[in-house]
């Protein structure tokens, strides 16, 4: 996942806020894996500038395995959201594909 993909997932407003213990654990694990480690924030030079988040243009994508249930959670959240922009399209298309590693 690219820095942009990861930020899109972390800012998705329709991920479940309540649910079964299994759903909440899957969401928590997804957020933890997609979230940025302190070393990544430093290496990618991620910073907030006003309302924008900026990072190095050459920041490499990171292989993050998204399990089947987490993929379902994300796809469902994307389907329900009415606050998406065009940046979400490629993420959605890749999630709907066959591969689990994004």
CSV table of N, CA and C in Angstrom, one decimal:
chain,number,residue,atom,x,y,z
A,1,UNK,N,0.8,-1.2,0.0
A,1,UNK,CA,0.0,0.0,0.0
A,1,UNK,C,0.9,1.2,0.0
A,2,UNK,N,0.5,2.2,-0.8
A,2,UNK,CA,1.2,3.5,-0.8
A,2,UNK,C,0.8,4.3,0.4
A,3,UNK,N,1.6,5.4,0.7
A,3,UNK,CA,1.3,6.3,1.8
A,3,UNK,C,-0.2,6.8,1.6
A,4,UNK,N,-0.5,7.2,0.4
A,4,UNK,CA,-1.9,7.7,0.1
A,4,UNK,C,-2.9,6.6,0.4
A,5,UNK,N,-2.7,5.4,0.0
A,5,UNK,CA,-3.7,4.3,0.3
A,5,UNK,C,-3.9,4.1,1.8
A,6,UNK,N,-2.8,4.2,2.5
A,6,UNK,CA,-2.9,4.0,3.9
A,6,UNK,C,-3.6,5.1,4.6
A,7,UNK,N,-3.3,6.3,4.1
A,7,UNK,CA,-4.1,7.5,4.7
A,7,UNK,C,-5.5,7.4,4.4
A,8,UNK,N,-5.9,7.0,3.2
A,8,UNK,CA,-7.3,6.9,2.8
A,8,UNK,C,-8.0,5.9,3.7
A,9,UNK,N,-7.4,4.7,4.0
A,9,UNK,CA,-8.0,3.7,4.8
A,9,UNK,C,-8.1,4.3,6.2
A,10,UNK,N,-7.1,4.9,6.8
A,10,UNK,CA,-7.1,5.5,8.1
A,10,UNK,C,-8.2,6.6,8.3
A,11,UNK,N,-8.5,7.3,7.2
A,11,UNK,CA,-9.5,8.4,7.3
A,11,UNK,C,-10.9,7.9,6.8
A,12,UNK,N,-11.1,6.7,6.5
A,12,UNK,CA,-12.4,6.2,6.1
A,12,UNK,C,-13.4,6.3,7.2
A,13,UNK,N,-14.4,7.1,7.0
A,13,UNK,CA,-15.4,7.5,8.1
A,13,UNK,C,-16.5,6.4,8.3
A,14,UNK,N,-16.5,5.4,7.5
A,14,UNK,CA,-17.6,4.4,7.6
A,14,UNK,C,-17.1,3.0,8.1
A,15,UNK,N,-15.9,2.9,8.6
A,15,UNK,CA,-15.5,1.7,9.2
A,15,UNK,C,-16.3,1.6,10.5
A,16,UNK,N,-16.7,0.3,10.9
A,16,UNK,CA,-17.6,0.2,12.0
A,16,UNK,C,-17.1,0.8,13.3
A,17,UNK,N,-18.0,1.5,14.0
A,17,UNK,CA,-17.7,2.0,15.3
A,17,UNK,C,-18.1,1.1,16.4
A,18,UNK,N,-19.1,0.2,16.0
A,18,UNK,CA,-19.6,-0.8,16.9
A,18,UNK,C,-19.8,-2.1,16.2
A,19,UNK,N,-19.7,-3.2,16.9
A,19,UNK,CA,-20.0,-4.5,16.2
A,19,UNK,C,-19.6,-5.6,17.1
A,20,UNK,N,-19.5,-6.8,16.6
A,20,UNK,CA,-19.2,-8.0,17.4
A,20,UNK,C,-17.7,-7.8,17.8
A,21,UNK,N,-17.3,-8.6,18.8
A,21,UNK,CA,-15.9,-8.6,19.2
A,21,UNK,C,-15.0,-9.0,18.1
A,22,UNK,N,-15.4,-9.9,17.2
A,22,UNK,CA,-14.6,-10.3,16.1
A,22,UNK,C,-14.4,-9.2,15.1
A,23,UNK,N,-15.5,-8.5,14.8
A,23,UNK,CA,-15.5,-7.3,13.9
A,23,UNK,C,-14.5,-6.3,14.4
A,24,UNK,N,-14.7,-6.0,15.7
A,24,UNK,CA,-13.8,-4.9,16.3
A,24,UNK,C,-12.4,-5.3,16.4
A,25,UNK,N,-12.1,-6.6,16.6
A,25,UNK,CA,-10.7,-7.1,16.6
A,25,UNK,C,-10.1,-7.0,15.1
A,26,UNK,N,-10.9,-7.3,14.2
A,26,UNK,CA,-10.4,-7.2,12.8
A,26,UNK,C,-10.1,-5.8,12.4
A,27,UNK,N,-11.0,-4.9,12.8
A,27,UNK,CA,-10.8,-3.5,12.5
A,27,UNK,C,-9.6,-3.0,13.3
A,28,UNK,N,-9.4,-3.3,14.5
A,28,UNK,CA,-8.3,-2.9,15.3
A,28,UNK,C,-7.0,-3.4,14.7
A,29,UNK,N,-6.9,-4.6,14.2
A,29,UNK,CA,-5.7,-5.2,13.6
A,29,UNK,C,-5.5,-4.5,12.3
A,30,UNK,N,-6.5,-4.2,11.5
A,30,UNK,CA,-6.3,-3.5,10.2
A,30,UNK,C,-5.7,-2.1,10.5
A,31,UNK,N,-6.3,-1.4,11.4
A,31,UNK,CA,-5.8,0.0,11.7
A,31,UNK,C,-4.3,-0.1,12.2
A,32,UNK,N,-4.0,-1.0,13.0
A,32,UNK,CA,-2.6,-1.1,13.5
A,32,UNK,C,-1.7,-1.5,12.4
A,33,UNK,N,-2.1,-2.3,11.5
A,33,UNK,CA,-1.2,-2.7,10.4
A,33,UNK,C,-1.0,-1.7,9.3
A,34,UNK,N,-2.1,-0.9,9.0
A,34,UNK,CA,-2.1,0.1,8.0
A,34,UNK,C,-1.4,1.4,8.6
A,35,UNK,N,-1.6,1.6,9.9
A,35,UNK,CA,-1.0,2.8,10.5
A,35,UNK,C,0.5,2.9,10.3
A,36,UNK,N,1.0,4.0,10.6
A,36,UNK,CA,2.5,4.3,10.3
A,36,UNK,C,3.3,4.1,11.6
A,37,UNK,N,4.4,3.4,11.5
A,37,UNK,CA,5.3,3.2,12.6
A,37,UNK,C,6.1,4.5,12.7
A,38,UNK,N,6.6,4.8,13.8
A,38,UNK,CA,7.4,6.0,14.1
A,38,UNK,C,8.6,6.1,13.0
A,39,UNK,N,9.2,5.0,12.8
A,39,UNK,CA,10.3,5.0,11.8
A,39,UNK,C,9.8,5.4,10.4
A,40,UNK,N,8.6,4.9,10.0
A,40,UNK,CA,8.1,5.3,8.7
A,40,UNK,C,7.8,6.8,8.6
A,41,UNK,N,7.2,7.3,9.7
A,41,UNK,CA,6.9,8.7,9.7
A,41,UNK,C,8.2,9.5,9.5
A,42,UNK,N,9.3,9.1,10.1
A,42,UNK,CA,10.6,9.8,9.9
A,42,UNK,C,11.1,9.5,8.5
A,43,UNK,N,11.1,8.3,8.1
A,43,UNK,CA,11.7,7.9,6.8
A,43,UNK,C,11.0,8.6,5.6
A,44,UNK,N,9.6,8.6,5.7
A,44,UNK,CA,8.8,9.1,4.6
A,44,UNK,C,8.6,10.6,4.8
A,45,UNK,N,9.1,11.2,5.9
A,45,UNK,CA,8.9,12.6,6.2
A,45,UNK,C,7.5,13.0,6.1
A,46,UNK,N,6.6,12.2,6.8
A,46,UNK,CA,5.2,12.5,6.9
A,46,UNK,C,5.0,13.6,7.9
A,47,UNK,N,4.3,14.7,7.5
A,47,UNK,CA,4.0,15.8,8.3
A,47,UNK,C,2.7,16.4,7.9
A,48,UNK,N,2.1,17.1,8.9
A,48,UNK,CA,0.9,17.8,8.6
A,48,UNK,C,1.2,19.3,8.4
A,49,UNK,N,0.7,19.8,7.3
A,49,UNK,CA,0.9,21.2,6.9
A,49,UNK,C,-0.5,21.8,6.8
A,50,UNK,N,-1.0,22.5,7.8
A,50,UNK,CA,-2.4,23.0,7.8
A,50,UNK,C,-3.3,21.8,7.9
A,51,UNK,N,-4.2,21.7,6.9
A,51,UNK,CA,-5.1,20.6,6.8
A,51,UNK,C,-4.6,19.5,5.9
A,52,UNK,N,-3.5,19.7,5.3
A,52,UNK,CA,-2.9,18.7,4.4
A,52,UNK,C,-1.8,17.8,5.1
A,53,UNK,N,-1.8,16.6,4.7
A,53,UNK,CA,-0.7,15.7,5.1
A,53,UNK,C,0.3,15.6,3.9
A,54,UNK,N,1.5,15.8,4.2
A,54,UNK,CA,2.5,15.7,3.1
A,54,UNK,C,3.6,14.6,3.4
A,55,UNK,N,4.2,14.1,2.4
A,55,UNK,CA,5.3,13.1,2.6
A,55,UNK,C,6.2,13.2,1.4
A,56,UNK,N,7.3,12.5,1.5
A,56,UNK,CA,8.3,12.4,0.4
A,56,UNK,C,7.7,11.8,-0.8
A,57,UNK,N,7.9,12.4,-2.0
A,57,UNK,CA,7.3,11.9,-3.2
A,57,UNK,C,7.8,10.5,-3.6
A,58,UNK,N,9.0,10.2,-3.1
A,58,UNK,CA,9.6,8.9,-3.5
A,58,UNK,C,9.4,7.8,-2.4
A,59,UNK,N,8.5,8.1,-1.5
A,59,UNK,CA,8.2,7.1,-0.4
A,59,UNK,C,7.6,5.8,-1.1
A,60,UNK,N,8.3,4.7,-0.7
A,60,UNK,CA,7.9,3.4,-1.4
A,60,UNK,C,6.6,2.8,-0.7
A,61,UNK,N,5.9,2.1,-1.5
A,61,UNK,CA,4.7,1.4,-1.0
A,61,UNK,C,5.2,0.2,-0.1
A,62,UNK,N,4.4,-0.2,0.8
A,62,UNK,CA,4.7,-1.2,1.8
A,62,UNK,C,3.7,-2.4,1.6
A,63,UNK,N,4.3,-3.6,1.6
A,63,UNK,CA,3.4,-4.8,1.5
A,63,UNK,C,2.7,-5.0,2.8
A,64,UNK,N,1.4,-4.9,2.8
A,64,UNK,CA,0.6,-5.1,4.0
A,64,UNK,C,-0.5,-6.1,3.6
A,65,UNK,N,-0.4,-7.2,4.2
A,65,UNK,CA,-1.4,-8.3,3.9
A,65,UNK,C,-2.8,-7.9,4.6
A,66,UNK,N,-3.8,-7.8,3.7
A,66,UNK,CA,-5.1,-7.6,4.2
A,66,UNK,C,-5.9,-8.9,4.1
A,67,UNK,N,-6.3,-9.4,5.2
A,67,UNK,CA,-7.0,-10.7,5.2
A,67,UNK,C,-8.4,-10.5,4.6
A,68,UNK,N,-9.0,-11.7,4.3
A,68,UNK,CA,-10.4,-11.7,3.7
A,68,UNK,C,-11.4,-10.9,4.5
A,69,UNK,N,-11.5,-11.1,5.8
A,69,UNK,CA,-12.5,-10.4,6.6
A,69,UNK,C,-12.2,-8.9,6.6
A,70,UNK,N,-11.0,-8.5,6.7
A,70,UNK,CA,-10.6,-7.1,6.7
A,70,UNK,C,-10.9,-6.5,5.4
A,71,UNK,N,-10.7,-7.2,4.3
A,71,UNK,CA,-11.1,-6.7,3.0
A,71,UNK,C,-12.6,-6.5,2.9
A,72,UNK,N,-13.4,-7.5,3.4
A,72,UNK,CA,-14.8,-7.3,3.4
A,72,UNK,C,-15.2,-6.1,4.2
A,73,UNK,N,-14.6,-5.9,5.3
A,73,UNK,CA,-14.9,-4.7,6.1
A,73,UNK,C,-14.6,-3.4,5.4
A,74,UNK,N,-13.4,-3.3,4.7
A,74,UNK,CA,-13.1,-2.2,3.9
A,74,UNK,C,-14.0,-1.9,2.7
A,75,UNK,N,-14.3,-3.0,2.0
A,75,UNK,CA,-15.2,-2.8,0.8
A,75,UNK,C,-16.6,-2.4,1.3
A,76,UNK,N,-17.1,-2.9,2.4
A,76,UNK,CA,-18.4,-2.5,2.9
A,76,UNK,C,-18.3,-1.1,3.3
A,77,UNK,N,-17.3,-0.7,4.0
A,77,UNK,CA,-17.1,0.7,4.4
A,77,UNK,C,-17.1,1.7,3.2
A,78,UNK,N,-16.3,1.3,2.2
A,78,UNK,CA,-16.2,2.1,0.9
A,78,UNK,C,-17.6,2.2,0.2
A,79,UNK,N,-18.3,1.1,0.2
A,79,UNK,CA,-19.6,1.0,-0.4
A,79,UNK,C,-20.6,2.0,0.3
A,80,UNK,N,-20.5,2.1,1.6
A,80,UNK,CA,-21.4,2.9,2.4
A,80,UNK,C,-21.1,4.3,2.5
A,81,UNK,N,-19.8,4.7,2.2
A,81,UNK,CA,-19.4,6.1,2.4
A,81,UNK,C,-20.0,7.0,1.3
A,82,UNK,N,-20.4,8.2,1.7
A,82,UNK,CA,-20.8,9.2,0.7
A,82,UNK,C,-19.8,10.3,0.7
A,83,UNK,N,-18.6,10.1,1.3
A,83,UNK,CA,-17.6,11.2,1.4
A,83,UNK,C,-16.4,10.8,0.6
A,84,UNK,N,-16.4,10.0,-0.4
A,84,UNK,CA,-15.3,9.5,-1.1
A,84,UNK,C,-14.9,10.5,-2.2
A,85,UNK,N,-13.6,10.5,-2.5
A,85,UNK,CA,-13.2,11.3,-3.7
A,85,UNK,C,-12.5,10.3,-4.7
A,86,UNK,N,-12.0,10.8,-5.8
A,86,UNK,CA,-11.5,9.9,-6.8
A,86,UNK,C,-10.2,9.2,-6.4
A,87,UNK,N,-9.6,9.6,-5.3
A,87,UNK,CA,-8.4,8.9,-4.8
A,87,UNK,C,-8.8,7.5,-4.3
A,88,UNK,N,-10.0,7.3,-4.0
A,88,UNK,CA,-10.5,6.0,-3.4
A,88,UNK,C,-10.7,4.9,-4.6
A,89,UNK,N,-10.8,5.3,-5.8
A,89,UNK,CA,-11.2,4.4,-6.9
A,89,UNK,C,-10.2,3.3,-7.1
A,90,UNK,N,-8.9,3.6,-7.2
A,90,UNK,CA,-7.9,2.6,-7.4
A,90,UNK,C,-7.8,1.7,-6.2
A,91,UNK,N,-7.9,2.2,-5.0
A,91,UNK,CA,-7.9,1.4,-3.8
A,91,UNK,C,-9.1,0.4,-3.8
A,92,UNK,N,-10.2,0.9,-4.1
A,92,UNK,CA,-11.4,0.1,-4.2
A,92,UNK,C,-11.3,-1.0,-5.2
A,93,UNK,N,-10.8,-0.7,-6.4
A,93,UNK,CA,-10.6,-1.7,-7.5
A,93,UNK,C,-9.6,-2.7,-7.1
A,94,UNK,N,-8.5,-2.4,-6.4
A,94,UNK,CA,-7.6,-3.4,-6.0
A,94,UNK,C,-8.1,-4.3,-4.9
A,95,UNK,N,-8.9,-3.7,-4.0
A,95,UNK,CA,-9.5,-4.5,-2.9
A,95,UNK,C,-10.5,-5.5,-3.5
A,96,UNK,N,-11.2,-5.1,-4.6
A,96,UNK,CA,-12.2,-6.0,-5.2
A,96,UNK,C,-11.5,-7.1,-6.1
A,97,UNK,N,-10.2,-6.9,-6.3
A,97,UNK,CA,-9.5,-7.9,-7.1
A,97,UNK,C,-9.2,-9.2,-6.3
A,98,UNK,N,-8.5,-10.1,-6.9
A,98,UNK,CA,-8.2,-11.4,-6.3
A,98,UNK,C,-7.1,-11.4,-5.2
A,99,UNK,N,-6.1,-10.5,-5.3
A,99,UNK,CA,-5.0,-10.6,-4.4
A,99,UNK,C,-5.3,-10.1,-3.1
A,100,UNK,N,-4.7,-10.7,-2.0
A,100,UNK,CA,-4.9,-10.3,-0.7
A,100,UNK,C,-3.9,-9.2,-0.2
A,101,UNK,N,-2.7,-9.3,-0.8
A,101,UNK,CA,-1.7,-8.3,-0.5
A,101,UNK,C,-1.8,-7.1,-1.4
A,102,UNK,N,-2.0,-5.9,-0.8
A,102,UNK,CA,-2.2,-4.7,-1.5
A,102,UNK,C,-1.0,-3.9,-1.6
